[in-house]
PDB file of C-alpha atoms in Angstrom:
ATOM      1  CA  UNK V   1      29.397 -13.030  -6.843  1.00  0.00           C
ATOM      2  CA  UNK V   2      27.216 -15.826  -5.649  1.00  0.00           C
ATOM      3  CA  UNK V   3      25.988 -16.867  -2.236  1.00  0.00           C
ATOM      4  CA  UNK V   4      26.329 -20.443  -1.235  1.00  0.00           C
ATOM      5  CA  UNK V   5      23.116 -21.180   0.639  1.00  0.00           C
ATOM      6  CA  UNK V   6      20.055 -20.169  -1.374  1.00  0.00           C
ATOM      7  CA  UNK V   7      16.904 -20.549   0.692  1.00  0.00           C
ATOM      8  CA  UNK V   8      13.496 -21.121  -0.853  1.00  0.00           C
ATOM      9  CA  UNK V   9      10.096 -20.137   0.438  1.00  0.00           C
ATOM     10  CA  UNK V  10       6.872 -19.707  -1.557  1.00  0.00           C
ATOM     11  CA  UNK V  11       5.705 -16.197  -2.442  1.00  0.00           C
ATOM     12  CA  UNK V  12       2.203 -17.360  -3.205  1.00  0.00           C
ATOM     13  CA  UNK V  13       0.320 -20.637  -3.271  1.00  0.00           C
ATOM     14  CA  UNK V  14       0.291 -20.827  -7.055  1.00  0.00           C
ATOM     15  CA  UNK V  15       4.018 -20.377  -7.547  1.00  0.00           C
ATOM     16  CA  UNK V  16       5.112 -22.931 -10.107  1.00  0.00           C
ATOM     17  CA  UNK V  17       8.347 -24.840 -10.157  1.00  0.00           C
ATOM     18  CA  UNK V  18      10.810 -24.044 -12.993  1.00  0.00           C
ATOM     19  CA  UNK V  19      10.284 -26.058 -16.149  1.00  0.00           C
ATOM     20  CA  UNK V  20      12.796 -27.373 -18.626  1.00  0.00           C
ATOM     21  CA  UNK V  21      11.697 -24.744 -21.159  1.00  0.00           C
ATOM     22  CA  UNK V  22      12.353 -21.910 -18.716  1.00  0.00           C
ATOM     23  CA  UNK V  23      15.298 -22.922 -16.561  1.00  0.00           C
ATOM     24  CA  UNK V  24      15.796 -20.980 -13.367  1.00  0.00           C
ATOM     25  CA  UNK V  25      18.635 -21.112 -10.848  1.00  0.00           C
ATOM     26  CA  UNK V  26      18.466 -23.993  -8.430  1.00  0.00           C
ATOM     27  CA  UNK V  27      16.781 -23.219  -5.130  1.00  0.00           C
ATOM     28  CA  UNK V  28      17.636 -26.444  -3.348  1.00  0.00           C
ATOM     29  CA  UNK V  29      19.365 -25.855  -0.012  1.00  0.00           C
ATOM     30  CA  UNK V  30      23.108 -26.425  -0.068  1.00  0.00           C
ATOM     31  CA  UNK V  31      25.655 -26.967   2.641  1.00  0.00           C
ATOM     32  CA  UNK V  32      23.257 -28.964   4.785  1.00  0.00           C
ATOM     33  CA  UNK V  33      21.243 -25.958   5.897  1.00  0.00           C
ATOM     34  CA  UNK V  34      17.476 -26.243   6.197  1.00  0.00           C
ATOM     35  CA  UNK V  35      17.036 -22.735   7.576  1.00  0.00           C
ATOM     36  CA  UNK V  36      14.068 -20.743   6.302  1.00  0.00           C
ATOM     37  CA  UNK V  37      12.958 -17.233   7.157  1.00  0.00           C
ATOM     38  CA  UNK V  38      10.254 -14.768   6.065  1.00  0.00           C
ATOM     39  CA  UNK V  39      10.307 -13.160   2.633  1.00  0.00           C
ATOM     40  CA  UNK V  40      10.077  -9.780   4.390  1.00  0.00           C
ATOM     41  CA  UNK V  41      13.418 -10.519   6.059  1.00  0.00           C
ATOM     42  CA  UNK V  42      15.198 -10.638   2.702  1.00  0.00           C
ATOM     43  CA  UNK V  43      13.378  -7.535   1.453  1.00  0.00           C
ATOM     44  CA  UNK V  44      14.516  -5.711   4.590  1.00  0.00           C
ATOM     45  CA  UNK V  45      18.129  -6.585   3.793  1.00  0.00           C
ATOM     46  CA  UNK V  46      17.679  -5.200   0.285  1.00  0.00           C
ATOM     47  CA  UNK V  47      16.149  -2.031   1.717  1.00  0.00           C
ATOM     48  CA  UNK V  48      19.040  -1.617   4.147  1.00  0.00           C
ATOM     49  CA  UNK V  49      21.514  -1.866   1.258  1.00  0.00           C
ATOM     50  CA  UNK V  50      19.629   0.875  -0.598  1.00  0.00           C
ATOM     51  CA  UNK V  51      19.442   3.025   2.551  1.00  0.00           C
ATOM     52  CA  UNK V  52      23.198   2.907   3.138  1.00  0.00           C
ATOM     53  CA  UNK V  53      24.002   3.291  -0.557  1.00  0.00           C
ATOM     54  CA  UNK V  54      22.066   6.556  -0.766  1.00  0.00           C
ATOM     55  CA  UNK V  55      23.537   7.902   2.473  1.00  0.00           C
ATOM     56  CA  UNK V  56      27.100   7.081   1.393  1.00  0.00           C
ATOM     57  CA  UNK V  57      26.517   8.426  -2.130  1.00  0.00           C
ATOM     58  CA  UNK V  58      25.443  11.815  -0.771  1.00  0.00           C
ATOM     59  CA  UNK V  59      28.037  12.002   1.987  1.00  0.00           C
ATOM     60  CA  UNK V  60      31.130  10.558   0.281  1.00  0.00           C
ATOM     61  CA  UNK V  61      31.338  11.981  -3.248  1.00  0.00           C
ATOM     62  CA  UNK V  62      29.266   9.383  -5.100  1.00  0.00           C
ATOM     63  CA  UNK V  63      30.684   6.306  -3.396  1.00  0.00           C
ATOM     64  CA  UNK V  64      28.355   3.347  -2.930  1.00  0.00           C
ATOM     65  CA  UNK V  65      28.678   0.684  -0.247  1.00  0.00           C
ATOM     66  CA  UNK V  66      26.698  -2.122  -1.930  1.00  0.00           C
ATOM     67  CA  UNK V  67      26.160  -1.087  -5.563  1.00  0.00           C
ATOM     68  CA  UNK V  68      29.496  -2.105  -7.060  1.00  0.00           C
ATOM     69  CA  UNK V  69      28.353  -1.543 -10.654  1.00  0.00           C
ATOM     70  CA  UNK V  70      28.072   2.161  -9.843  1.00  0.00           C
ATOM     71  CA  UNK V  71      31.467   2.113  -8.136  1.00  0.00           C
ATOM     72  CA  UNK V  72      33.002   0.366 -11.150  1.00  0.00           C
ATOM     73  CA  UNK V  73      31.734   3.165 -13.406  1.00  0.00           C
ATOM     74  CA  UNK V  74      33.125   5.673 -10.916  1.00  0.00           C
ATOM     75  CA  UNK V  75      36.446   3.837 -11.008  1.00  0.00           C
ATOM     76  CA  UNK V  76      36.604   3.975 -14.803  1.00  0.00           C
ATOM     77  CA  UNK V  77      35.957   7.740 -14.787  1.00  0.00           C
ATOM     78  CA  UNK V  78      38.628   8.214 -12.109  1.00  0.00           C
ATOM     79  CA  UNK V  79      41.127   6.273 -14.222  1.00  0.00           C
ATOM     80  CA  UNK V  80      40.304   8.379 -17.291  1.00  0.00           C
ATOM     81  CA  UNK V  81      40.707  11.598 -15.321  1.00  0.00           C
ATOM     82  CA  UNK V  82      43.645  10.198 -13.343  1.00  0.00           C
ATOM     83  CA  UNK V  83      41.937  11.413 -10.191  1.00  0.00           C
ATOM     84  CA  UNK V  84      44.217   9.561  -7.807  1.00  0.00           C
ATOM     85  CA  UNK V  85      42.363  10.300  -4.534  1.00  0.00           C
ATOM     86  CA  UNK V  86      39.066   9.136  -6.041  1.00  0.00           C
ATOM     87  CA  UNK V  87      40.762   6.127  -7.611  1.00  0.00           C
ATOM     88  CA  UNK V  88      42.216   5.023  -4.278  1.00  0.00           C
ATOM     89  CA  UNK V  89      38.890   5.518  -2.472  1.00  0.00           C
ATOM     90  CA  UNK V  90      36.836   3.558  -5.027  1.00  0.00           C
ATOM     91  CA  UNK V  91      39.377   0.741  -5.224  1.00  0.00           C
ATOM     92  CA  UNK V  92      39.375   0.546  -1.427  1.00  0.00           C
ATOM     93  CA  UNK V  93      35.584   0.252  -1.260  1.00  0.00           C
ATOM     94  CA  UNK V  94      35.395  -2.332  -4.063  1.00  0.00           C
ATOM     95  CA  UNK V  95      38.167  -4.370  -2.448  1.00  0.00           C
ATOM     96  CA  UNK V  96      36.359  -4.266   0.892  1.00  0.00           C
ATOM     97  CA  UNK V  97      33.134  -5.494  -0.709  1.00  0.00           C
ATOM     98  CA  UNK V  98      34.945  -8.379  -2.414  1.00  0.00           C
ATOM     99  CA  UNK V  99      36.615  -9.262   0.887  1.00  0.00           C
ATOM    100  CA  UNK V 100      33.214  -9.228   2.559  1.00  0.00           C
ATOM    101  CA  UNK V 101      31.765 -11.599  -0.027  1.00  0.00           C
ATOM    102  CA  UNK V 102      34.704 -13.936   0.617  1.00  0.00           C
ATOM    103  CA  UNK V 103      34.204 -13.795   4.390  1.00  0.00           C
ATOM    104  CA  UNK V 104      30.451 -14.296   4.083  1.00  0.00           C
ATOM    105  CA  UNK V 105      30.921 -17.249   1.760  1.00  0.00           C
ATOM    106  CA  UNK V 106      33.409 -18.865   4.152  1.00  0.00           C
ATOM    107  CA  UNK V 107      30.963 -18.451   7.035  1.00  0.00           C
ATOM    108  CA  UNK V 108      28.156 -19.919   4.908  1.00  0.00           C
ATOM    109  CA  UNK V 109      30.300 -22.885   3.881  1.00  0.00           C
ATOM    110  CA  UNK V 110      31.365 -23.717   7.423  1.00  0.00           C
ATOM    111  CA  UNK V 111      28.430 -22.613   9.602  1.00  0.00           C
ATOM    112  CA  UNK V 112      25.393 -23.071   7.377  1.00  0.00           C
ATOM    113  CA  UNK V 113      23.264 -24.536  10.152  1.00  0.00           C
ATOM    114  CA  UNK V 114      23.279 -21.213  12.067  1.00  0.00           C
ATOM    115  CA  UNK V 115      24.066 -18.912   9.173  1.00  0.00           C
ATOM    116  CA  UNK V 116      21.543 -16.165   9.892  1.00  0.00           C
ATOM    117  CA  UNK V 117      22.425 -15.538  13.514  1.00  0.00           C
ATOM    118  CA  UNK V 118      26.176 -15.700  12.841  1.00  0.00           C
ATOM    119  CA  UNK V 119      26.059 -13.291   9.919  1.00  0.00           C
ATOM    120  CA  UNK V 120      23.758 -10.823  11.668  1.00  0.00           C
ATOM    121  CA  UNK V 121      25.984 -10.870  14.763  1.00  0.00           C
ATOM    122  CA  UNK V 122      29.034 -10.267  12.583  1.00  0.00           C
ATOM    123  CA  UNK V 123      27.231  -7.402  10.847  1.00  0.00           C
ATOM    124  CA  UNK V 124      26.305  -5.830  14.180  1.00  0.00           C
ATOM    125  CA  UNK V 125      29.954  -5.893  15.263  1.00  0.00           C
ATOM    126  CA  UNK V 126      31.085  -4.336  11.989  1.00  0.00           C
ATOM    127  CA  UNK V 127      28.432  -1.627  12.203  1.00  0.00           C
ATOM    128  CA  UNK V 128      29.734  -0.771  15.674  1.00  0.00           C
ATOM    129  CA  UNK V 129      33.273  -0.527  14.266  1.00  0.00           C
ATOM    130  CA  UNK V 130      32.043   1.689  11.409  1.00  0.00           C
ATOM    131  CA  UNK V 131      30.287   3.977  13.889  1.00  0.00           C
ATOM    132  CA  UNK V 132      33.517   4.357  15.857  1.00  0.00           C
ATOM    133  CA  UNK V 133      35.460   5.066  12.652  1.00  0.00           C
ATOM    134  CA  UNK V 134      32.897   7.689  11.652  1.00  0.00           C
ATOM    135  CA  UNK V 135      33.106   9.373  15.053  1.00  0.00           C
ATOM    136  CA  UNK V 136      36.904   9.429  14.679  1.00  0.00           C
ATOM    137  CA  UNK V 137      36.548  11.084  11.230  1.00  0.00           C
ATOM    138  CA  UNK V 138      38.176   8.095   9.502  1.00  0.00           C
ATOM    139  CA  UNK V 139      35.863   8.480   6.523  1.00  0.00           C
ATOM    140  CA  UNK V 140      37.420   6.060   4.023  1.00  0.00           C
ATOM    141  CA  UNK V 141      37.972   3.407   6.681  1.00  0.00           C
ATOM    142  CA  UNK V 142      34.346   3.822   7.763  1.00  0.00           C
ATOM    143  CA  UNK V 143      32.980   3.396   4.227  1.00  0.00           C
ATOM    144  CA  UNK V 144      35.218   0.372   3.639  1.00  0.00           C
ATOM    145  CA  UNK V 145      33.871  -1.299   6.788  1.00  0.00           C
ATOM    146  CA  UNK V 146      30.300  -0.731   5.618  1.00  0.00           C
ATOM    147  CA  UNK V 147      31.139  -2.113   2.154  1.00  0.00           C
ATOM    148  CA  UNK V 148      32.714  -5.137   3.838  1.00  0.00           C
ATOM    149  CA  UNK V 149      29.495  -5.587   5.810  1.00  0.00           C
ATOM    150  CA  UNK V 150      27.330  -5.375   2.682  1.00  0.00           C
ATOM    151  CA  UNK V 151      29.497  -7.984   0.963  1.00  0.00           C
ATOM    152  CA  UNK V 152      29.005 -10.337   3.899  1.00  0.00           C
ATOM    153  CA  UNK V 153      25.266  -9.618   4.030  1.00  0.00           C
ATOM    154  CA  UNK V 154      24.701 -10.904   0.503  1.00  0.00           C
ATOM    155  CA  UNK V 155      25.005 -14.510   1.686  1.00  0.00           C
ATOM    156  CA  UNK V 156      21.676 -14.050   3.488  1.00  0.00           C
ATOM    157  CA  UNK V 157      19.779 -13.941   0.201  1.00  0.00           C
ATOM    158  CA  UNK V 158      16.816 -16.164  -0.561  1.00  0.00           C
ATOM    159  CA  UNK V 159      16.100 -17.834  -3.864  1.00  0.00           C
ATOM    160  CA  UNK V 160      12.363 -17.312  -4.277  1.00  0.00           C
ATOM    161  CA  UNK V 161      10.948 -18.598  -7.535  1.00  0.00           C
ATOM    162  CA  UNK V 162      14.437 -18.542  -9.006  1.00  0.00           C
ATOM    163  CA  UNK V 163      15.035 -14.910  -7.981  1.00  0.00           C
ATOM    164  CA  UNK V 164      17.712 -13.885  -5.486  1.00  0.00           C
ATOM    165  CA  UNK V 165      16.036 -11.670  -2.885  1.00  0.00           C
ATOM    166  CA  UNK V 166      18.161  -9.869  -0.318  1.00  0.00           C
ATOM    167  CA  UNK V 167      20.937  -8.673  -2.603  1.00  0.00           C
ATOM    168  CA  UNK V 168      21.619  -5.152  -3.871  1.00  0.00           C
ATOM    169  CA  UNK V 169      22.024  -6.161  -7.519  1.00  0.00           C
ATOM    170  CA  UNK V 170      19.684  -3.592  -9.021  1.00  0.00           C
ATOM    171  CA  UNK V 171      20.406  -4.220 -12.705  1.00  0.00           C
ATOM    172  CA  UNK V 172      19.893  -7.944 -12.213  1.00  0.00           C
ATOM    173  CA  UNK V 173      16.554  -7.320 -10.496  1.00  0.00           C
ATOM    174  CA  UNK V 174      15.212  -5.283 -13.413  1.00  0.00           C
ATOM    175  CA  UNK V 175      16.593  -7.643 -16.038  1.00  0.00           C
ATOM    176  CA  UNK V 176      14.989 -10.586 -14.279  1.00  0.00           C
ATOM    177  CA  UNK V 177      11.675  -8.718 -14.097  1.00  0.00           C
ATOM    178  CA  UNK V 178      11.817  -8.024 -17.829  1.00  0.00           C
ATOM    179  CA  UNK V 179      12.551 -11.691 -18.527  1.00  0.00           C
ATOM    180  CA  UNK V 180       9.608 -12.732 -16.376  1.00  0.00           C
ATOM    181  CA  UNK V 181       7.230 -10.366 -18.200  1.00  0.00           C
ATOM    182  CA  UNK V 182       8.201 -11.957 -21.505  1.00  0.00           C
ATOM    183  CA  UNK V 183       7.637 -15.470 -20.145  1.00  0.00           C
ATOM    184  CA  UNK V 184       4.284 -14.787 -18.458  1.00  0.00           C
ATOM    185  CA  UNK V 185       2.573 -14.646 -21.849  1.00  0.00           C
ATOM    186  CA  UNK V 186       3.855 -18.148 -22.601  1.00  0.00           C
ATOM    187  CA  UNK V 187       2.817 -19.474 -19.182  1.00  0.00           C
ATOM    188  CA  UNK V 188       6.439 -20.241 -18.341  1.00  0.00           C
ATOM    189  CA  UNK V 189       6.378 -17.899 -15.342  1.00  0.00           C
ATOM    190  CA  UNK V 190       3.512 -16.921 -13.039  1.00  0.00           C
ATOM    191  CA  UNK V 191       2.817 -13.339 -11.989  1.00  0.00           C
ATOM    192  CA  UNK V 192       3.728 -14.001  -8.299  1.00  0.00           C
ATOM    193  CA  UNK V 193       7.072 -15.273  -9.565  1.00  0.00           C
ATOM    194  CA  UNK V 194       7.609 -12.219 -11.770  1.00  0.00           C
ATOM    195  CA  UNK V 195       6.558  -9.811  -9.016  1.00  0.00           C
ATOM    196  CA  UNK V 196       9.337 -11.070  -6.748  1.00  0.00           C
ATOM    197  CA  UNK V 197      11.958  -9.173  -8.765  1.00  0.00           C
ATOM    198  CA  UNK V 198       9.764  -6.075  -8.783  1.00  0.00           C
ATOM    199  CA  UNK V 199       9.266  -6.193  -5.015  1.00  0.00           C
ATOM    200  CA  UNK V 200      13.003  -6.638  -4.491  1.00  0.00           C
ATOM    201  CA  UNK V 201      13.716  -3.602  -6.676  1.00  0.00           C
ATOM    202  CA  UNK V 202      11.054  -1.536  -4.905  1.00  0.00           C
ATOM    203  CA  UNK V 203      12.587  -2.454  -1.539  1.00  0.00           C
ATOM    204  CA  UNK V 204      15.964  -1.154  -2.724  1.00  0.00           C
ATOM    205  CA  UNK V 205      14.483   2.069  -4.128  1.00  0.00           C
ATOM    206  CA  UNK V 206      12.424   2.601  -0.991  1.00  0.00           C
ATOM    207  CA  UNK V 207      15.488   2.102   1.187  1.00  0.00           C
ATOM    208  CA  UNK V 208      17.469   4.542  -0.980  1.00  0.00           C
ATOM    209  CA  UNK V 209      14.720   7.150  -0.645  1.00  0.00           C
ATOM    210  CA  UNK V 210      14.777   6.807   3.129  1.00  0.00           C
ATOM    211  CA  UNK V 211      18.571   7.010   3.104  1.00  0.00           C
ATOM    212  CA  UNK V 212      18.514  10.202   1.048  1.00  0.00           C
ATOM    213  CA  UNK V 213      16.065  11.794   3.478  1.00  0.00           C
ATOM    214  CA  UNK V 214      18.022  10.575   6.513  1.00  0.00           C
ATOM    215  CA  UNK V 215      21.383  11.899   5.331  1.00  0.00           C
ATOM    216  CA  UNK V 216      19.851  15.326   4.747  1.00  0.00           C
ATOM    217  CA  UNK V 217      18.410  15.457   8.243  1.00  0.00           C
ATOM    218  CA  UNK V 218      21.160  13.561  10.085  1.00  0.00           C
ATOM    219  CA  UNK V 219      24.847  12.781   9.661  1.00  0.00           C
ATOM    220  CA  UNK V 220      26.331   9.521   8.355  1.00  0.00           C
ATOM    221  CA  UNK V 221      27.060   8.308  11.875  1.00  0.00           C
ATOM    222  CA  UNK V 222      23.364   8.526  12.712  1.00  0.00           C
ATOM    223  CA  UNK V 223      22.541   6.560   9.544  1.00  0.00           C
ATOM    224  CA  UNK V 224      24.946   3.867  10.702  1.00  0.00           C
ATOM    225  CA  UNK V 225      23.270   3.805  14.114  1.00  0.00           C
ATOM    226  CA  UNK V 226      19.934   3.228  12.355  1.00  0.00           C
ATOM    227  CA  UNK V 227      21.473   0.347  10.412  1.00  0.00           C
ATOM    228  CA  UNK V 228      22.992  -1.102  13.584  1.00  0.00           C
ATOM    229  CA  UNK V 229      19.657  -0.925  15.423  1.00  0.00           C
ATOM    230  CA  UNK V 230      17.895  -2.629  12.510  1.00  0.00           C
ATOM    231  CA  UNK V 231      20.392  -5.502  12.462  1.00  0.00           C
ATOM    232  CA  UNK V 232      20.131  -5.932  16.243  1.00  0.00           C
ATOM    233  CA  UNK V 233      16.334  -5.889  15.982  1.00  0.00           C
ATOM    234  CA  UNK V 234      16.490  -8.622  13.327  1.00  0.00           C
ATOM    235  CA  UNK V 235      18.682 -10.690  15.632  1.00  0.00           C
ATOM    236  CA  UNK V 236      16.029 -10.389  18.321  1.00  0.00           C
ATOM    237  CA  UNK V 237      12.912 -10.709  16.183  1.00  0.00           C
ATOM    238  CA  UNK V 238      13.826 -13.545  13.824  1.00  0.00           C
ATOM    239  CA  UNK V 239      12.404 -16.644  15.543  1.00  0.00           C
ATOM    240  CA  UNK V 240      14.863 -19.228  16.755  1.00  0.00           C
ATOM    241  CA  UNK V 241      13.345 -21.822  14.459  1.00  0.00           C
ATOM    242  CA  UNK V 242      14.385 -19.710  11.467  1.00  0.00           C
ATOM    243  CA  UNK V 243      18.061 -19.469  12.499  1.00  0.00           C
TER     244      UNK V 243
END
C-alpha cells in the first residue's frame, strides 16, 4: 500500500539528500500539494495507530486495526484451524483496511491541496460512528470502522529522509533502520536520517504501551473517545498554513 502525497520536511540541518549509490524513495510532492506539517504530527499518527492496535488486540481476541501483517498471520492460523468465526472477523477487518486505503488514496488524488483537514475531518466522523457501534455492542462492525479509519489515515504520512513517517508498518520501520545502520559506516546515510525510522518505531511502541494500559483501566469505547479527541485536537491545533 502506498500513499500518494509524500511530504518532506528536514529532521535536522545536516540531513543529506539521497545519492545515486543509496537510492531512497522520492520525496517530491505529488498531486500539486505543497502542504507541510510538523514531524511530530506524523509521529502522533503512528502513536495513535499503536494505541488502537493494542486496545483492539486485548479486547477483540488478537485482532489489530492497523497492523495487517499480524492480522494476515492470524488469518492463516484461522484457515489452518478452520475457525470460521475468527476467519470471518479477520477477513472483515483486513477488507475494511484495504477499503480505507482506497478511500484515502482517492481523497489524496482529488483533494491534495487540503488533504490534511479533509482526512482528519473524515477520521473524526468515522471515530464517532465507531463509538456509536461500540455502545450498541456491534463489536465487529466497530473494529471494521476503526480499521477503515486507519487505512485512510496512512495517506497522511510524510517522507522524511526517504522514510515514511506516520504509517503503522512496524516491520518496514525496523528493516529501514537496519539498512540505515549499515549505510552510516559508508557515509551514504546520516544519523539523523537513520534515527527517523527508530523514532517512528518508538512512537508506535509508545502508543501501544499506552493503549495496553488504557484498555485495562477503561473499555474500548473510552479508548475510541480518546482517539476521537486526539483527532479533533489535531484539526484545531494544526496551523492553517499547514493544511
